[in-house]
Structures are given as C-alpha cells and as structure tokens.
Amino acid sequence: MEQDYKRILVPVDGSNEAEMAFKKAVTVAKMNGGHIDVLTVLDTKQFIGLHGGMLNGDVIYQLSEDAQKYLNELKEDAVKDGFKEDDIDIHVRFGEPKTVISQEFIDEYKNDLIMIGSTGMNAVTRLLVGSVSEYVTRNARTDVIIVRTDIDNKKLVDKKHKK
C-alpha cells in the first residue's frame, strides 16, 4: 500500500523533537507534493497560577505574538531549504493540546498525517499530565508518525545536555 500524504499536521512546542518532526515533515511533503500545517497550541491552563489566577489580555497577546514569531521562523527556514511558501501555513490555537491536535484541528483542516516529536516535556510533567504524543497516537483521527530521530535517522541529542 502506497502512502501519499498530501496534508501534514506538525504540532510544535519549541522542543528539539518537535523541530525535528517539522524538518522530516518538510521532506515528506516535498516528496509527495504536500502541504504542511504547523501548529502551536497554547495551553492557558498551565498559566493559571500566574498573575493571580487569571491571564490578562497583555499576557495572552504576548504569548500569541511569541508563538507567531516562532512559527514564522520555522516557515522561513523551510522556504530557505526550497519548500514552497504557499505550501505551508502556520496556526496558533488556545486550548488543550491533546484534543486540539488529535481531533479538533484534524476535523477542520482534513490533515491525513500528523508528524509529532516523541516528547516535548520533561519527565516530571509527562508523569503528571501524560505525553501529548502518546495521547495523539491513541486518539488521532488520522495516521500519526512519532519522530524520534534526526533527518539522518540518528538518535536526537538533547540541546540542554549537548556540549
């Protein structure tokens, strides 16, 4: 069975794993003449303890602006590497990342593949709230590829521990 993915969703969170998933998605999209939707989901629940339990408009605006800037940088990198600018869209959403990625976004944009980094959180966070990639794998309404290696299929090196 041949897989011809035309609309790829790549959720990113700034982690090395997410960025590698993005790079691999660009390669897959180039091979298939596909389109990429790059998505960051801002989970406002994680900020509830800040600012007296409420996020004010300035904080929300700044979060959104920072996310847009990050996604635009990823898009610019892909275009510099020869990917067509019209074949990549960036999206910032607020909500629960697990459900936005696995269900809501897919329903709206009709993606036929999700390429997601193996993990973007530290071990403690994964233990407490669970892995987004694990949830997406179990609940997505489309095919999912978990990216664990770099573009040359070598194990990823954590940026924090690399010298």
Short mmCIF file of C-alpha atoms in Angstrom, two decimals:
data_model
loop_
_atom_site.label_atom_id
_atom_site.label_comp_id
_atom_site.label_asym_id
_atom_site.label_seq_id
_atom_site.Cartn_x
_atom_site.Cartn_y
_atom_site.Cartn_z
CA MET A 1 0.00 0.00 0.00
CA GLU A 2 1.45 3.33 -1.04
CA GLN A 3 1.11 6.29 1.29
CA ASP A 4 0.66 9.59 -0.46
CA TYR A 5 0.23 12.13 2.29
CA LYS A 6 -0.94 15.50 0.98
CA ARG A 7 -1.81 17.45 4.12
CA ILE A 8 0.55 17.04 7.07
CA LEU A 9 -0.02 18.49 10.53
CA VAL A 10 3.11 19.21 12.58
CA PRO A 11 2.48 20.32 16.17
CA VAL A 12 5.49 22.18 17.59
CA ASP A 13 6.37 23.40 21.06
CA GLY A 14 9.96 24.61 20.72
CA SER A 15 11.49 21.28 21.67
CA ASN A 16 14.27 19.63 19.70
CA GLU A 17 11.96 16.68 18.98
CA ALA A 18 9.21 18.91 17.60
CA GLU A 19 11.62 20.79 15.37
CA MET A 20 12.99 17.52 14.01
CA ALA A 21 9.44 16.37 13.29
CA PHE A 22 8.97 19.60 11.37
CA LYS A 23 12.14 19.03 9.31
CA LYS A 24 11.08 15.48 8.50
CA ALA A 25 7.59 16.67 7.57
CA VAL A 26 9.11 19.13 5.10
CA THR A 27 10.98 16.22 3.49
CA VAL A 28 7.83 14.07 3.30
CA ALA A 29 5.78 16.96 1.92
CA LYS A 30 8.41 17.67 -0.76
CA MET A 31 8.34 14.01 -1.84
CA ASN A 32 4.53 13.94 -2.01
CA GLY A 33 3.85 17.45 -3.27
CA GLY A 34 2.06 18.01 0.01
CA HIS A 35 1.01 20.86 2.27
CA ILE A 36 2.13 21.43 5.87
CA ASP A 37 0.12 22.93 8.69
CA VAL A 38 2.44 23.92 11.55
CA LEU A 39 0.53 24.27 14.80
CA THR A 40 1.33 25.55 18.28
CA VAL A 41 -1.32 25.05 20.91
CA LEU A 42 -1.08 27.42 23.86
CA ASP A 43 -2.46 25.66 26.91
CA THR A 44 -3.64 28.53 29.10
CA LYS A 45 -4.29 26.13 32.00
CA GLN A 46 -0.56 25.98 32.64
CA PHE A 47 -0.54 29.72 33.33
CA ILE A 48 -3.48 29.77 35.77
CA GLY A 49 -1.27 30.08 38.85
CA LEU A 50 0.40 33.16 37.41
CA HIS A 51 -0.97 36.69 37.62
CA GLY A 52 -3.42 35.97 40.44
CA GLY A 53 -5.05 33.04 38.67
CA MET A 54 -6.03 34.98 35.56
CA LEU A 55 -4.32 35.74 32.30
CA ASN A 56 -4.81 39.32 31.30
CA GLY A 57 -5.08 40.45 27.70
CA ASP A 58 -1.48 41.68 27.54
CA VAL A 59 -0.10 38.29 28.60
CA ILE A 60 -2.31 36.41 26.14
CA TYR A 61 -1.34 38.81 23.36
CA GLN A 62 2.37 38.36 24.13
CA LEU A 63 2.05 34.55 24.21
CA SER A 64 0.33 34.63 20.84
CA GLU A 65 2.88 37.03 19.34
CA ASP A 66 5.81 34.89 20.57
CA ALA A 67 4.20 31.78 19.10
CA GLN A 68 3.58 33.51 15.76
CA LYS A 69 7.19 34.66 15.63
CA TYR A 70 8.48 31.13 16.34
CA LEU A 71 6.24 29.58 13.68
CA ASN A 72 7.24 32.21 11.12
CA GLU A 73 10.91 31.39 11.79
CA LEU A 74 10.24 27.70 11.13
CA LYS A 75 8.39 28.59 7.92
CA GLU A 76 11.23 30.85 6.76
CA ASP A 77 13.75 28.05 7.37
CA ALA A 78 11.67 25.63 5.28
CA VAL A 79 11.35 28.16 2.45
CA LYS A 80 15.13 28.74 2.51
CA ASP A 81 15.53 24.97 2.11
CA GLY A 82 13.43 25.04 -1.04
CA PHE A 83 9.92 24.40 0.26
CA LYS A 84 7.20 26.45 -1.44
CA GLU A 85 5.90 29.27 0.75
CA ASP A 86 2.30 28.65 -0.36
CA ASP A 87 2.53 25.02 0.79
CA ILE A 88 2.98 25.82 4.47
CA ASP A 89 0.56 27.51 6.84
CA ILE A 90 1.10 28.44 10.47
CA HIS A 91 -1.53 28.25 13.19
CA VAL A 92 -1.73 29.27 16.84
CA ARG A 93 -4.57 27.89 18.91
CA PHE A 94 -5.54 28.12 22.55
CA GLY A 95 -6.86 25.05 24.30
CA GLU A 96 -5.94 21.56 25.44
CA PRO A 97 -3.07 20.48 23.14
CA LYS A 98 -4.03 16.80 23.22
CA THR A 99 -7.54 17.27 21.88
CA VAL A 100 -6.79 20.22 19.60
CA ILE A 101 -4.08 18.20 17.83
CA SER A 102 -5.74 14.79 17.69
CA GLN A 103 -9.29 15.84 16.91
CA GLU A 104 -10.32 19.48 16.54
CA PHE A 105 -7.63 20.68 14.12
CA ILE A 106 -7.79 17.49 12.04
CA ASP A 107 -11.56 17.84 11.66
CA GLU A 108 -11.22 21.42 10.47
CA TYR A 109 -8.21 21.10 8.13
CA LYS A 110 -8.63 17.47 6.94
CA ASN A 111 -4.99 16.51 7.55
CA ASP A 112 -4.12 12.95 6.52
CA LEU A 113 -0.97 12.66 8.64
CA ILE A 114 0.33 14.01 11.94
CA MET A 115 4.09 14.10 12.42
CA ILE A 116 4.89 14.82 16.06
CA GLY A 117 8.02 14.78 18.20
CA SER A 118 8.31 11.94 20.67
CA THR A 119 8.14 14.29 23.64
CA GLY A 120 8.41 17.97 24.37
CA MET A 121 8.11 17.80 28.14
CA ASN A 122 10.38 16.84 30.97
CA ALA A 123 9.89 13.53 32.80
CA VAL A 124 8.01 15.06 35.75
CA THR A 125 5.49 16.83 33.52
CA ARG A 126 4.92 13.67 31.47
CA LEU A 127 4.30 11.74 34.67
CA LEU A 128 1.75 14.27 35.94
CA VAL A 129 -0.17 15.15 32.78
CA GLY A 130 0.87 12.47 30.31
CA SER A 131 2.56 12.78 26.99
CA VAL A 132 0.80 14.72 24.27
CA SER A 133 2.36 12.47 21.62
CA GLU A 134 1.11 9.37 23.46
CA TYR A 135 -2.42 10.75 23.62
CA VAL A 136 -2.35 11.81 19.98
CA THR A 137 -1.15 8.37 18.91
CA ARG A 138 -4.03 6.69 20.73
CA ASN A 139 -6.78 9.14 19.78
CA ALA A 140 -5.95 10.81 16.47
CA ARG A 141 -8.43 10.63 13.65
CA THR A 142 -5.64 10.08 11.13
CA ASP A 143 -2.23 8.42 10.75
CA VAL A 144 0.48 9.51 13.19
CA ILE A 145 4.26 9.31 12.90
CA ILE A 146 6.23 9.78 16.11
CA VAL A 147 9.63 11.28 15.29
CA ARG A 148 12.46 10.03 17.48
CA THR A 149 15.44 10.54 15.17
CA ASP A 150 17.04 13.35 13.22
CA ILE A 151 16.88 13.79 9.47
CA ASP A 152 19.65 11.16 9.08
CA ASN A 153 17.77 8.73 11.37
CA LYS A 154 20.23 9.19 14.21
CA LYS A 155 19.05 9.46 17.81
CA LEU A 156 18.26 13.02 18.82
CA VAL A 157 20.62 14.74 21.24
CA ASP A 158 19.01 16.88 23.92
CA LYS A 159 20.08 20.52 23.32
CA LYS A 160 20.39 21.09 27.08
CA HIS A 161 22.92 18.29 27.52
CA LYS A 162 24.88 18.81 24.31
CA LYS A 163 28.33 20.34 24.69
#
